[in-house]
PDB file of C-alpha atoms in Angstrom:
ATOM      1  CA  MET A   1     -46.867-114.852 108.847  1.00 44.00           C
ATOM      2  CA  ASN A   2     -46.055-118.520 109.317  1.00 46.00           C
ATOM      3  CA  LYS A   3     -43.075-119.472 107.211  1.00 45.00           C
ATOM      4  CA  ILE A   4     -44.677-122.837 106.373  1.00 38.00           C
ATOM      5  CA  ASN A   5     -47.529-121.080 104.590  1.00 44.00           C
ATOM      6  CA  GLN A   6     -45.265-118.642 102.769  1.00 47.00           C
ATOM      7  CA  THR A   7     -44.545-119.541  99.140  1.00 50.00           C
ATOM      8  CA  PHE A   8     -42.499-117.836  96.491  1.00 65.00           C
ATOM      9  CA  VAL A   9     -44.376-116.199  93.626  1.00 72.00           C
ATOM     10  CA  ARG A  10     -42.683-116.930  90.292  1.00 78.00           C
ATOM     11  CA  GLU A  11     -45.301-115.244  88.133  1.00 82.00           C
ATOM     12  CA  PHE A  12     -48.373-113.042  88.324  1.00 85.00           C
ATOM     13  CA  ILE A  13     -51.741-113.287  86.616  1.00 83.00           C
ATOM     14  CA  LEU A  14     -53.159-110.077  85.161  1.00 81.00           C
ATOM     15  CA  LEU A  15     -56.957-110.166  85.187  1.00 76.00           C
ATOM     16  CA  GLY A  16     -57.556-107.121  82.995  1.00 70.00           C
ATOM     17  CA  LEU A  17     -61.047-107.435  81.522  1.00 67.00           C
ATOM     18  CA  SER A  18     -61.309-111.192  82.045  1.00 66.00           C
ATOM     19  CA  GLY A  19     -64.774-110.694  83.529  1.00 65.00           C
ATOM     20  CA  TYR A  20     -65.933-108.976  80.335  1.00 67.00           C
ATOM     21  CA  PRO A  21     -65.006-111.282  77.407  1.00 71.00           C
ATOM     22  CA  LYS A  22     -67.130-109.383  74.864  1.00 73.00           C
ATOM     23  CA  LEU A  23     -65.242-106.177  75.573  1.00 75.00           C
ATOM     24  CA  GLU A  24     -61.832-107.783  75.092  1.00 77.00           C
ATOM     25  CA  ILE A  25     -62.065-107.989  71.274  1.00 82.00           C
ATOM     26  CA  ILE A  26     -63.288-104.398  71.069  1.00 83.00           C
ATOM     27  CA  PHE A  27     -60.499-103.262  73.380  1.00 83.00           C
ATOM     28  CA  PHE A  28     -57.910-105.171  71.350  1.00 85.00           C
ATOM     29  CA  ALA A  29     -58.884-103.370  68.136  1.00 89.00           C
ATOM     30  CA  VAL A  30     -59.106 -99.940  69.794  1.00 87.00           C
ATOM     31  CA  ILE A  31     -55.807-100.240  71.676  1.00 88.00           C
ATOM     32  CA  LEU A  32     -54.005-101.599  68.597  1.00 92.00           C
ATOM     33  CA  VAL A  33     -55.114 -98.620  66.497  1.00 92.00           C
ATOM     34  CA  MET A  34     -54.160 -96.204  69.278  1.00 92.00           C
ATOM     35  CA  TYR A  35     -50.740 -97.826  69.666  1.00 93.00           C
ATOM     36  CA  LEU A  36     -50.032 -97.484  65.951  1.00 94.00           C
ATOM     37  CA  VAL A  37     -51.064 -93.810  66.107  1.00 93.00           C
ATOM     38  CA  ILE A  38     -48.696 -93.351  69.084  1.00 93.00           C
ATOM     39  CA  LEU A  39     -45.760 -94.880  67.211  1.00 94.00           C
ATOM     40  CA  ILE A  40     -46.409 -92.934  64.013  1.00 92.00           C
ATOM     41  CA  GLY A  41     -47.372 -89.593  65.584  1.00 90.00           C
ATOM     42  CA  ASN A  42     -44.590 -89.443  68.145  1.00 93.00           C
ATOM     43  CA  GLY A  43     -42.097 -90.899  65.673  1.00 92.00           C
ATOM     44  CA  VAL A  44     -42.865 -88.128  63.179  1.00 88.00           C
ATOM     45  CA  LEU A  45     -42.421 -85.494  65.912  1.00 89.00           C
ATOM     46  CA  ILE A  46     -39.036 -86.945  66.891  1.00 91.00           C
ATOM     47  CA  ILE A  47     -37.841 -87.035  63.269  1.00 89.00           C
ATOM     48  CA  ALA A  48     -39.107 -83.497  62.653  1.00 86.00           C
ATOM     49  CA  SER A  49     -37.390 -82.133  65.773  1.00 86.00           C
ATOM     50  CA  ILE A  50     -34.094 -83.734  64.693  1.00 88.00           C
ATOM     51  CA  PHE A  51     -33.973 -82.935  60.969  1.00 84.00           C
ATOM     52  CA  ASP A  52     -35.764 -79.575  60.769  1.00 80.00           C
ATOM     53  CA  SER A  53     -33.451 -76.759  61.882  1.00 81.00           C
ATOM     54  CA  ARG A  54     -36.443 -74.535  62.694  1.00 80.00           C
ATOM     55  CA  LEU A  55     -37.263 -76.899  65.578  1.00 83.00           C
ATOM     56  CA  HIS A  56     -33.783 -76.818  67.123  1.00 89.00           C
ATOM     57  CA  THR A  57     -35.006 -74.882  70.159  1.00 90.00           C
ATOM     58  CA  PRO A  58     -35.431 -75.828  73.840  1.00 93.00           C
ATOM     59  CA  MET A  59     -39.220 -76.220  73.523  1.00 90.00           C
ATOM     60  CA  TYR A  60     -38.986 -78.734  70.694  1.00 90.00           C
ATOM     61  CA  PHE A  61     -36.061 -80.492  72.330  1.00 94.00           C
ATOM     62  CA  PHE A  62     -38.318 -81.121  75.345  1.00 94.00           C
ATOM     63  CA  LEU A  63     -41.139 -82.113  73.001  1.00 90.00           C
ATOM     64  CA  GLY A  64     -38.881 -84.653  71.298  1.00 92.00           C
ATOM     65  CA  ASN A  65     -37.987 -86.087  74.701  1.00 95.00           C
ATOM     66  CA  LEU A  66     -41.682 -86.268  75.573  1.00 93.00           C
ATOM     67  CA  SER A  67     -42.456 -88.117  72.330  1.00 93.00           C
ATOM     68  CA  PHE A  68     -39.623 -90.599  72.891  1.00 95.00           C
ATOM     69  CA  LEU A  69     -40.817 -91.121  76.457  1.00 94.00           C
ATOM     70  CA  ASP A  70     -44.381 -91.827  75.279  1.00 93.00           C
ATOM     71  CA  ILE A  71     -43.136 -94.452  72.822  1.00 94.00           C
ATOM     72  CA  CYS A  72     -41.037 -96.128  75.538  1.00 93.00           C
ATOM     73  CA  TYR A  73     -43.871 -96.072  78.078  1.00 91.00           C
ATOM     74  CA  THR A  74     -46.498 -97.575  75.802  1.00 91.00           C
ATOM     75  CA  SER A  75     -44.076-100.132  74.349  1.00 91.00           C
ATOM     76  CA  SER A  76     -43.371-101.415  77.869  1.00 87.00           C
ATOM     77  CA  SER A  77     -47.007-102.365  78.465  1.00 85.00           C
ATOM     78  CA  VAL A  78     -49.245-102.227  75.383  1.00 88.00           C
ATOM     79  CA  PRO A  79     -47.795-105.209  73.429  1.00 89.00           C
ATOM     80  CA  SER A  80     -48.250-107.552  76.412  1.00 84.00           C
ATOM     81  CA  THR A  81     -51.771-106.181  76.947  1.00 83.00           C
ATOM     82  CA  LEU A  82     -52.639-106.869  73.311  1.00 86.00           C
ATOM     83  CA  VAL A  83     -51.316-110.429  73.607  1.00 84.00           C
ATOM     84  CA  SER A  84     -53.364-111.078  76.739  1.00 80.00           C
ATOM     85  CA  LEU A  85     -56.541-109.683  75.153  1.00 79.00           C
ATOM     86  CA  LEU A  86     -56.146-111.830  72.031  1.00 80.00           C
ATOM     87  CA  SER A  87     -54.642-115.079  73.317  1.00 77.00           C
ATOM     88  CA  LYS A  88     -56.016-115.069  76.884  1.00 70.00           C
ATOM     89  CA  LYS A  89     -52.409-115.493  78.088  1.00 72.00           C
ATOM     90  CA  ARG A  90     -52.565-113.500  81.292  1.00 76.00           C
ATOM     91  CA  ASN A  91     -49.473-114.646  83.178  1.00 83.00           C
ATOM     92  CA  ILE A  92     -46.315-112.555  83.468  1.00 85.00           C
ATOM     93  CA  SER A  93     -43.048-113.635  85.098  1.00 87.00           C
ATOM     94  CA  PHE A  94     -41.856-112.080  88.337  1.00 87.00           C
ATOM     95  CA  SER A  95     -38.905-110.422  86.563  1.00 88.00           C
ATOM     96  CA  GLY A  96     -41.160-109.320  83.702  1.00 89.00           C
ATOM     97  CA  CYS A  97     -43.546-107.739  86.189  1.00 89.00           C
ATOM     98  CA  ALA A  98     -40.659-105.936  87.905  1.00 91.00           C
ATOM     99  CA  MET A  99     -39.364-104.614  84.579  1.00 92.00           C
ATOM    100  CA  GLN A 100     -42.830-103.445  83.517  1.00 90.00           C
ATOM    101  CA  MET A 101     -43.309-101.704  86.856  1.00 91.00           C
ATOM    102  CA  PHE A 102     -39.893-100.056  86.633  1.00 94.00           C
ATOM    103  CA  LEU A 103     -40.403 -98.745  83.087  1.00 92.00           C
ATOM    104  CA  GLY A 104     -43.931 -97.494  83.791  1.00 89.00           C
ATOM    105  CA  PHE A 105     -42.937 -95.689  86.980  1.00 90.00           C
ATOM    106  CA  ALA A 106     -39.741 -94.282  85.439  1.00 94.00           C
ATOM    107  CA  MET A 107     -41.539 -92.921  82.379  1.00 92.00           C
ATOM    108  CA  GLY A 108     -44.356 -91.424  84.468  1.00 89.00           C
ATOM    109  CA  SER A 109     -41.946 -89.743  86.895  1.00 93.00           C
ATOM    110  CA  THR A 110     -39.807 -88.404  84.068  1.00 95.00           C
ATOM    111  CA  GLU A 111     -42.839 -87.007  82.236  1.00 93.00           C
ATOM    112  CA  CYS A 112     -43.906 -85.069  85.334  1.00 93.00           C
ATOM    113  CA  PHE A 113     -40.519 -83.362  85.484  1.00 95.00           C
ATOM    114  CA  LEU A 114     -40.424 -82.767  81.720  1.00 95.00           C
ATOM    115  CA  LEU A 115     -43.814 -81.037  81.788  1.00 94.00           C
ATOM    116  CA  GLY A 116     -42.543 -78.815  84.596  1.00 95.00           C
ATOM    117  CA  MET A 117     -39.378 -78.017  82.601  1.00 95.00           C
ATOM    118  CA  MET A 118     -41.488 -77.170  79.548  1.00 94.00           C
ATOM    119  CA  ALA A 119     -43.630 -74.784  81.614  1.00 94.00           C
ATOM    120  CA  PHE A 120     -40.486 -73.046  82.913  1.00 95.00           C
ATOM    121  CA  ASP A 121     -39.225 -72.778  79.326  1.00 94.00           C
ATOM    122  CA  ARG A 122     -42.470 -71.046  78.267  1.00 92.00           C
ATOM    123  CA  TYR A 123     -42.225 -68.719  81.278  1.00 94.00           C
ATOM    124  CA  VAL A 124     -38.722 -67.583  80.331  1.00 95.00           C
ATOM    125  CA  ALA A 125     -39.639 -67.248  76.634  1.00 92.00           C
ATOM    126  CA  ILE A 126     -42.660 -65.014  77.321  1.00 91.00           C
ATOM    127  CA  CYS A 127     -41.714 -63.181  80.512  1.00 92.00           C
ATOM    128  CA  ASN A 128     -37.981 -62.719  79.824  1.00 92.00           C
ATOM    129  CA  PRO A 129     -37.639 -62.892  76.016  1.00 90.00           C
ATOM    130  CA  LEU A 130     -34.428 -60.852  75.851  1.00 92.00           C
ATOM    131  CA  ARG A 131     -32.636 -63.121  78.314  1.00 94.00           C
ATOM    132  CA  TYR A 132     -34.149 -66.335  76.903  1.00 94.00           C
ATOM    133  CA  PRO A 133     -31.097 -67.370  74.788  1.00 94.00           C
ATOM    134  CA  ILE A 134     -28.843 -66.926  77.823  1.00 94.00           C
ATOM    135  CA  ILE A 135     -31.056 -68.603  80.429  1.00 94.00           C
ATOM    136  CA  MET A 136     -32.139 -71.480  78.151  1.00 95.00           C
ATOM    137  CA  SER A 137     -28.802 -72.197  76.500  1.00 95.00           C
ATOM    138  CA  LYS A 138     -28.158 -75.637  75.023  1.00 94.00           C
ATOM    139  CA  VAL A 139     -26.129 -76.710  78.041  1.00 96.00           C
ATOM    140  CA  VAL A 140     -28.965 -75.704  80.374  1.00 96.00           C
ATOM    141  CA  TYR A 141     -31.865 -77.370  78.565  1.00 96.00           C
ATOM    142  CA  VAL A 142     -29.915 -80.570  77.901  1.00 96.00           C
ATOM    143  CA  LEU A 143     -29.021 -80.661  81.603  1.00 97.00           C
ATOM    144  CA  MET A 144     -32.682 -80.068  82.544  1.00 96.00           C
ATOM    145  CA  ALA A 145     -33.816 -82.995  80.386  1.00 96.00           C
ATOM    146  CA  SER A 146     -31.018 -85.213  81.728  1.00 97.00           C
ATOM    147  CA  VAL A 147     -32.023 -84.431  85.320  1.00 96.00           C
ATOM    148  CA  SER A 148     -35.619 -85.356  84.462  1.00 96.00           C
ATOM    149  CA  TRP A 149     -34.623 -88.752  83.061  1.00 97.00           C
ATOM    150  CA  LEU A 150     -32.114 -89.490  85.831  1.00 97.00           C
ATOM    151  CA  SER A 151     -34.432 -88.531  88.690  1.00 96.00           C
ATOM    152  CA  GLY A 152     -37.298 -90.503  87.156  1.00 96.00           C
ATOM    153  CA  GLY A 153     -35.076 -93.575  86.828  1.00 96.00           C
ATOM    154  CA  ILE A 154     -33.776 -93.314  90.404  1.00 96.00           C
ATOM    155  CA  ASN A 155     -37.286 -92.857  91.775  1.00 96.00           C
ATOM    156  CA  SER A 156     -38.476 -95.919  89.865  1.00 95.00           C
ATOM    157  CA  ILE A 157     -35.555 -98.050  91.057  1.00 96.00           C
ATOM    158  CA  VAL A 158     -36.398 -97.200  94.671  1.00 96.00           C
ATOM    159  CA  GLN A 159     -40.136 -97.838  94.332  1.00 95.00           C
ATOM    160  CA  THR A 160     -39.756-101.040  92.297  1.00 95.00           C
ATOM    161  CA  SER A 161     -37.091-102.482  94.603  1.00 94.00           C
ATOM    162  CA  LEU A 162     -39.189-101.818  97.710  1.00 94.00           C
ATOM    163  CA  ALA A 163     -42.293-103.326  96.103  1.00 92.00           C
ATOM    164  CA  MET A 164     -40.734-106.475  94.627  1.00 90.00           C
ATOM    165  CA  ARG A 165     -38.783-107.391  97.781  1.00 89.00           C
ATOM    166  CA  LEU A 166     -42.070-107.971  99.630  1.00 87.00           C
ATOM    167  CA  PRO A 167     -43.314-111.531 100.246  1.00 87.00           C
ATOM    168  CA  PHE A 168     -46.488-112.385  98.288  1.00 83.00           C
ATOM    169  CA  CYS A 169     -47.331-115.740  99.923  1.00 78.00           C
ATOM    170  CA  GLY A 170     -48.822-117.385  96.839  1.00 69.00           C
ATOM    171  CA  ASN A 171     -51.396-114.698  96.089  1.00 75.00           C
ATOM    172  CA  ASN A 172     -50.449-113.718  92.530  1.00 82.00           C
ATOM    173  CA  ILE A 173     -53.668-112.438  90.892  1.00 82.00           C
ATOM    174  CA  ILE A 174     -53.428-108.749  89.930  1.00 80.00           C
ATOM    175  CA  SER A 175     -56.727-106.994  89.216  1.00 74.00           C
ATOM    176  CA  HIS A 176     -55.200-104.845  86.505  1.00 76.00           C
ATOM    177  CA  PHE A 177     -53.996-104.813  82.888  1.00 77.00           C
ATOM    178  CA  LEU A 178     -50.364-104.500  83.938  1.00 81.00           C
ATOM    179  CA  CYS A 179     -48.032-104.655  86.929  1.00 85.00           C
ATOM    180  CA  GLU A 180     -49.067-101.334  88.397  1.00 82.00           C
ATOM    181  CA  ILE A 181     -47.429-100.701  91.759  1.00 86.00           C
ATOM    182  CA  LEU A 182     -50.582-100.144  93.850  1.00 83.00           C
ATOM    183  CA  ALA A 183     -52.180-103.297  92.453  1.00 82.00           C
ATOM    184  CA  VAL A 184     -49.048-105.320  93.287  1.00 88.00           C
ATOM    185  CA  LEU A 185     -48.789-103.910  96.814  1.00 88.00           C
ATOM    186  CA  LYS A 186     -52.283-105.225  97.578  1.00 85.00           C
ATOM    187  CA  LEU A 187     -50.936-108.780  97.176  1.00 86.00           C
ATOM    188  CA  ALA A 188     -48.166-108.424  99.764  1.00 86.00           C
ATOM    189  CA  CYS A 189     -48.505-110.368 102.995  1.00 86.00           C
ATOM    190  CA  ALA A 190     -46.202-108.048 104.941  1.00 86.00           C
ATOM    191  CA  ASP A 191     -46.196-104.526 106.315  1.00 88.00           C
ATOM    192  CA  ILE A 192     -46.193-102.018 103.434  1.00 91.00           C
ATOM    193  CA  SER A 193     -45.984 -98.859 105.562  1.00 91.00           C
ATOM    194  CA  LEU A 194     -42.493 -98.100 104.177  1.00 93.00           C
ATOM    195  CA  ASN A 195     -43.864 -98.393 100.638  1.00 92.00           C
ATOM    196  CA  ILE A 196     -46.726 -96.025 101.474  1.00 93.00           C
ATOM    197  CA  VAL A 197     -44.321 -93.469 102.947  1.00 94.00           C
ATOM    198  CA  THR A 198     -41.949 -93.575  99.968  1.00 94.00           C
ATOM    199  CA  LEU A 199     -44.878 -93.369  97.528  1.00 92.00           C
ATOM    200  CA  THR A 200     -46.183 -90.328  99.382  1.00 92.00           C
ATOM    201  CA  VAL A 201     -42.764 -88.660  99.199  1.00 94.00           C
ATOM    202  CA  SER A 202     -42.592 -89.602  95.504  1.00 92.00           C
ATOM    203  CA  ASN A 203     -46.031 -88.091  94.856  1.00 89.00           C
ATOM    204  CA  ILE A 204     -44.950 -84.843  96.498  1.00 91.00           C
ATOM    205  CA  ALA A 205     -41.658 -84.688  94.581  1.00 93.00           C
ATOM    206  CA  PHE A 206     -42.883 -85.811  91.171  1.00 92.00           C
ATOM    207  CA  LEU A 207     -46.532 -84.709  91.159  1.00 89.00           C
ATOM    208  CA  ILE A 208     -46.964 -81.746  93.494  1.00 91.00           C
ATOM    209  CA  LEU A 209     -43.672 -79.880  92.958  1.00 94.00           C
ATOM    210  CA  PRO A 210     -43.755 -79.940  89.116  1.00 94.00           C
ATOM    211  CA  LEU A 211     -47.432 -78.965  89.257  1.00 93.00           C
ATOM    212  CA  LEU A 212     -46.539 -75.969  91.434  1.00 95.00           C
ATOM    213  CA  VAL A 213     -43.852 -74.975  88.922  1.00 95.00           C
ATOM    214  CA  ILE A 214     -46.426 -75.252  86.125  1.00 95.00           C
ATOM    215  CA  PHE A 215     -49.046 -73.303  88.086  1.00 94.00           C
ATOM    216  CA  PHE A 216     -46.812 -70.371  89.055  1.00 95.00           C
ATOM    217  CA  SER A 217     -45.213 -70.311  85.588  1.00 94.00           C
ATOM    218  CA  TYR A 218     -48.602 -69.911  83.946  1.00 93.00           C
ATOM    219  CA  VAL A 219     -49.773 -67.355  86.514  1.00 93.00           C
ATOM    220  CA  LEU A 220     -46.761 -65.205  85.598  1.00 93.00           C
ATOM    221  CA  ILE A 221     -47.266 -65.934  81.891  1.00 92.00           C
ATOM    222  CA  LEU A 222     -50.923 -64.890  82.086  1.00 90.00           C
ATOM    223  CA  TYR A 223     -49.968 -61.706  83.954  1.00 90.00           C
ATOM    224  CA  THR A 224     -47.395 -60.867  81.274  1.00 90.00           C
ATOM    225  CA  ILE A 225     -49.775 -61.616  78.391  1.00 88.00           C
ATOM    226  CA  LEU A 226     -52.551 -59.447  79.830  1.00 86.00           C
ATOM    227  CA  ARG A 227     -50.103 -56.532  80.037  1.00 86.00           C
ATOM    228  CA  MET A 228     -49.208 -56.800  76.336  1.00 83.00           C
ATOM    229  CA  ASN A 229     -50.485 -53.933  74.199  1.00 81.00           C
ATOM    230  CA  SER A 230     -50.492 -55.919  70.965  1.00 78.00           C
ATOM    231  CA  ALA A 231     -53.448 -58.242  70.332  1.00 77.00           C
ATOM    232  CA  THR A 232     -51.300 -60.192  67.859  1.00 77.00           C
ATOM    233  CA  GLY A 233     -48.646 -60.671  70.534  1.00 74.00           C
ATOM    234  CA  ARG A 234     -51.241 -61.903  73.015  1.00 80.00           C
ATOM    235  CA  ARG A 235     -52.632 -64.412  70.504  1.00 80.00           C
ATOM    236  CA  LYS A 236     -49.145 -65.681  69.646  1.00 76.00           C
ATOM    237  CA  ALA A 237     -48.237 -66.078  73.318  1.00 76.00           C
ATOM    238  CA  PHE A 238     -51.473 -67.933  74.051  1.00 79.00           C
ATOM    239  CA  SER A 239     -50.980 -70.237  71.050  1.00 75.00           C
ATOM    240  CA  THR A 240     -47.463 -71.239  72.157  1.00 75.00           C
ATOM    241  CA  CYS A 241     -48.764 -72.217  75.600  1.00 83.00           C
ATOM    242  CA  SER A 242     -52.165 -73.740  74.805  1.00 82.00           C
ATOM    243  CA  ALA A 243     -50.826 -77.087  73.532  1.00 82.00           C
ATOM    244  CA  HIS A 244     -48.606 -77.635  76.576  1.00 85.00           C
ATOM    245  CA  LEU A 245     -51.370 -76.585  78.965  1.00 87.00           C
ATOM    246  CA  THR A 246     -53.831 -79.004  77.324  1.00 86.00           C
ATOM    247  CA  VAL A 247     -51.352 -81.885  77.684  1.00 86.00           C
ATOM    248  CA  VAL A 248     -50.740 -80.948  81.344  1.00 89.00           C
ATOM    249  CA  ILE A 249     -54.472 -80.969  82.132  1.00 87.00           C
ATOM    250  CA  ILE A 250     -55.012 -84.385  80.511  1.00 83.00           C
ATOM    251  CA  PHE A 251     -51.888 -85.918  82.060  1.00 83.00           C
ATOM    252  CA  TYR A 252     -52.306 -84.628  85.600  1.00 83.00           C
ATOM    253  CA  GLY A 253     -56.067 -85.094  85.632  1.00 79.00           C
ATOM    254  CA  THR A 254     -55.713 -88.784  84.857  1.00 73.00           C
ATOM    255  CA  ILE A 255     -52.666 -89.479  87.026  1.00 71.00           C
ATOM    256  CA  PHE A 256     -54.199 -87.778  90.066  1.00 69.00           C
ATOM    257  CA  PHE A 257     -57.306 -89.918  89.662  1.00 67.00           C
ATOM    258  CA  MET A 258     -55.130 -93.037  89.583  1.00 62.00           C
ATOM    259  CA  TYR A 259     -52.581 -92.334  92.332  1.00 56.00           C
ATOM    260  CA  ALA A 260     -53.927 -89.563  94.544  1.00 53.00           C
ATOM    261  CA  LYS A 261     -57.433 -90.861  95.224  1.00 53.00           C
ATOM    262  CA  PRO A 262     -58.414 -91.955  98.763  1.00 48.00           C
ATOM    263  CA  LYS A 263     -56.887 -95.244  99.838  1.00 47.00           C
ATOM    264  CA  SER A 264     -60.233 -96.720 100.863  1.00 43.00           C
ATOM    265  CA  LYS A 265     -61.380 -96.752  97.252  1.00 44.00           C
ATOM    266  CA  ASP A 266     -58.338 -98.738  96.220  1.00 46.00           C
ATOM    267  CA  LEU A 267     -59.153-101.529  98.637  1.00 41.00           C
ATOM    268  CA  ILE A 268     -62.632-102.245  97.310  1.00 42.00           C
ATOM    269  CA  GLY A 269     -62.704-105.524  95.437  1.00 47.00           C
ATOM    270  CA  LYS A 270     -65.815-105.107  93.321  1.00 48.00           C
ATOM    271  CA  HIS A 271     -65.540-106.303  89.726  1.00 50.00           C
ATOM    272  CA  HIS A 272     -67.005-103.123  88.256  1.00 54.00           C
ATOM    273  CA  LEU A 273     -64.512-101.004  90.227  1.00 54.00           C
ATOM    274  CA  GLN A 274     -61.608-103.155  89.027  1.00 56.00           C
ATOM    275  CA  ALA A 275     -62.797-102.714  85.447  1.00 56.00           C
ATOM    276  CA  SER A 276     -63.114 -98.938  85.866  1.00 61.00           C
ATOM    277  CA  GLU A 277     -59.585 -98.721  87.307  1.00 62.00           C
ATOM    278  CA  GLY A 278     -58.320-100.724  84.331  1.00 62.00           C
ATOM    279  CA  LEU A 279     -60.072 -98.415  81.907  1.00 62.00           C
ATOM    280  CA  VAL A 280     -58.579 -95.339  83.563  1.00 65.00           C
ATOM    281  CA  SER A 281     -55.166 -97.001  83.432  1.00 67.00           C
ATOM    282  CA  MET A 282     -55.602 -97.569  79.707  1.00 66.00           C
ATOM    283  CA  PHE A 283     -56.633 -93.945  79.252  1.00 65.00           C
ATOM    284  CA  TYR A 284     -53.476 -92.802  80.999  1.00 67.00           C
ATOM    285  CA  GLY A 285     -51.274 -95.373  79.280  1.00 76.00           C
ATOM    286  CA  VAL A 286     -52.591 -95.119  75.715  1.00 86.00           C
ATOM    287  CA  VAL A 287     -54.892 -92.162  75.105  1.00 83.00           C
ATOM    288  CA  THR A 288     -52.618 -89.509  76.650  1.00 84.00           C
ATOM    289  CA  PRO A 289     -49.498 -90.470  74.615  1.00 89.00           C
ATOM    290  CA  MET A 290     -51.698 -90.667  71.508  1.00 89.00           C
ATOM    291  CA  LEU A 291     -53.108 -87.164  72.055  1.00 86.00           C
ATOM    292  CA  ASN A 292     -49.746 -85.487  72.716  1.00 85.00           C
ATOM    293  CA  PRO A 293     -48.499 -85.382  69.076  1.00 85.00           C
ATOM    294  CA  ILE A 294     -52.009 -84.593  67.804  1.00 84.00           C
ATOM    295  CA  ILE A 295     -52.385 -81.637  70.177  1.00 84.00           C
ATOM    296  CA  TYR A 296     -48.935 -80.239  69.416  1.00 78.00           C
ATOM    297  CA  SER A 297     -49.381 -80.710  65.665  1.00 73.00           C
ATOM    298  CA  LEU A 298     -52.794 -79.064  65.529  1.00 63.00           C
ATOM    299  CA  ARG A 299     -51.954 -76.120  67.809  1.00 62.00           C
ATOM    300  CA  ASN A 300     -48.419 -75.378  66.608  1.00 69.00           C
ATOM    301  CA  LYS A 301     -47.624 -73.829  63.228  1.00 71.00           C
ATOM    302  CA  ASP A 302     -43.910 -74.694  63.414  1.00 71.00           C
ATOM    303  CA  VAL A 303     -44.620 -78.405  63.927  1.00 74.00           C
ATOM    304  CA  LYS A 304     -47.184 -78.470  61.126  1.00 70.00           C
ATOM    305  CA  ALA A 305     -44.767 -76.720  58.783  1.00 72.00           C
ATOM    306  CA  ALA A 306     -41.952 -79.118  59.719  1.00 71.00           C
ATOM    307  CA  VAL A 307     -44.135 -82.187  59.159  1.00 69.00           C
ATOM    308  CA  LYS A 308     -45.319 -80.883  55.777  1.00 72.00           C
ATOM    309  CA  TYR A 309     -41.717 -80.171  54.814  1.00 68.00           C
ATOM    310  CA  LEU A 310     -40.588 -83.693  55.716  1.00 68.00           C
ATOM    311  CA  LEU A 311     -43.522 -85.252  53.858  1.00 67.00           C
ATOM    312  CA  SER A 312     -42.805 -83.139  50.769  1.00 71.00           C
ATOM    313  CA  ARG A 313     -39.138 -84.172  50.837  1.00 67.00           C
ATOM    314  CA  LYS A 314     -40.139 -87.822  51.089  1.00 61.00           C
ATOM    315  CA  ALA A 315     -42.520 -87.429  48.148  1.00 59.00           C
ATOM    316  CA  VAL A 316     -39.816 -85.779  46.033  1.00 61.00           C
ATOM    317  CA  ASN A 317     -37.292 -88.513  46.848  1.00 63.00           C
ATOM    318  CA  GLN A 318     -39.770 -91.184  45.823  1.00 60.00           C
TER     319      GLN A 318
END
């Protein structure tokens, strides 16, 4: 690349649904409602897991972490998306783009590990119930959550640093709602082979390995449940796992579509494909965090009881 033609990019322009102005108002209303549900639903779960002693267990500790993570992830991208949909302000500073990329990647990586930790927790609870208090002691599950957050943050620092050090040569239009790493890499006017390699390693470490932990955990859980003589015990075991398994299917199904699809599809520049990628990104970024507290509240008697208890206390105090 000729140095004369190389210019520094100080900001990026996020296209989003700019080619579909009629959809922008509809999307603004839908995303705003979903964001409010995310804040309220996950906020209630966090409060319940802190103040209700019945929820002071490893499973609900992980669930509280997951709810906090969902609030952080959506708050890093949804407010700016809402502003761009309403005001048509589509530019974002270089540093703002880097921060948005870092937070999104960190939260996504951390969630992968947390879901794997939660599956392991269910495996120990069902397959080794007598040893559960020893294996999943407070020191252990706090350490497991800390490792998830730390590894997700380190992974994001590496990926964001490698992406934002690339020269962009004046091309600053991102065909996306936010500064998603694959969309930004398309703008680079330099070799991105190192980025591709590190992303592949990241996908293996943060997508494949936790998924293997989840898969083998549930294979062993299913084997244990089918050997139970009590029908009530089987139903209880299934009910404690169904919410987590539903969240895993939604989360991994969407994230694999976004990041593990063939590279050739990513390079197509058709407007309808860009819009579909944006819609999938919104599904991953808004719908999944919104569904998490709903799924856990509907499928978990302890959470429902804790929420009702907190609401009744609030009503009495008023």
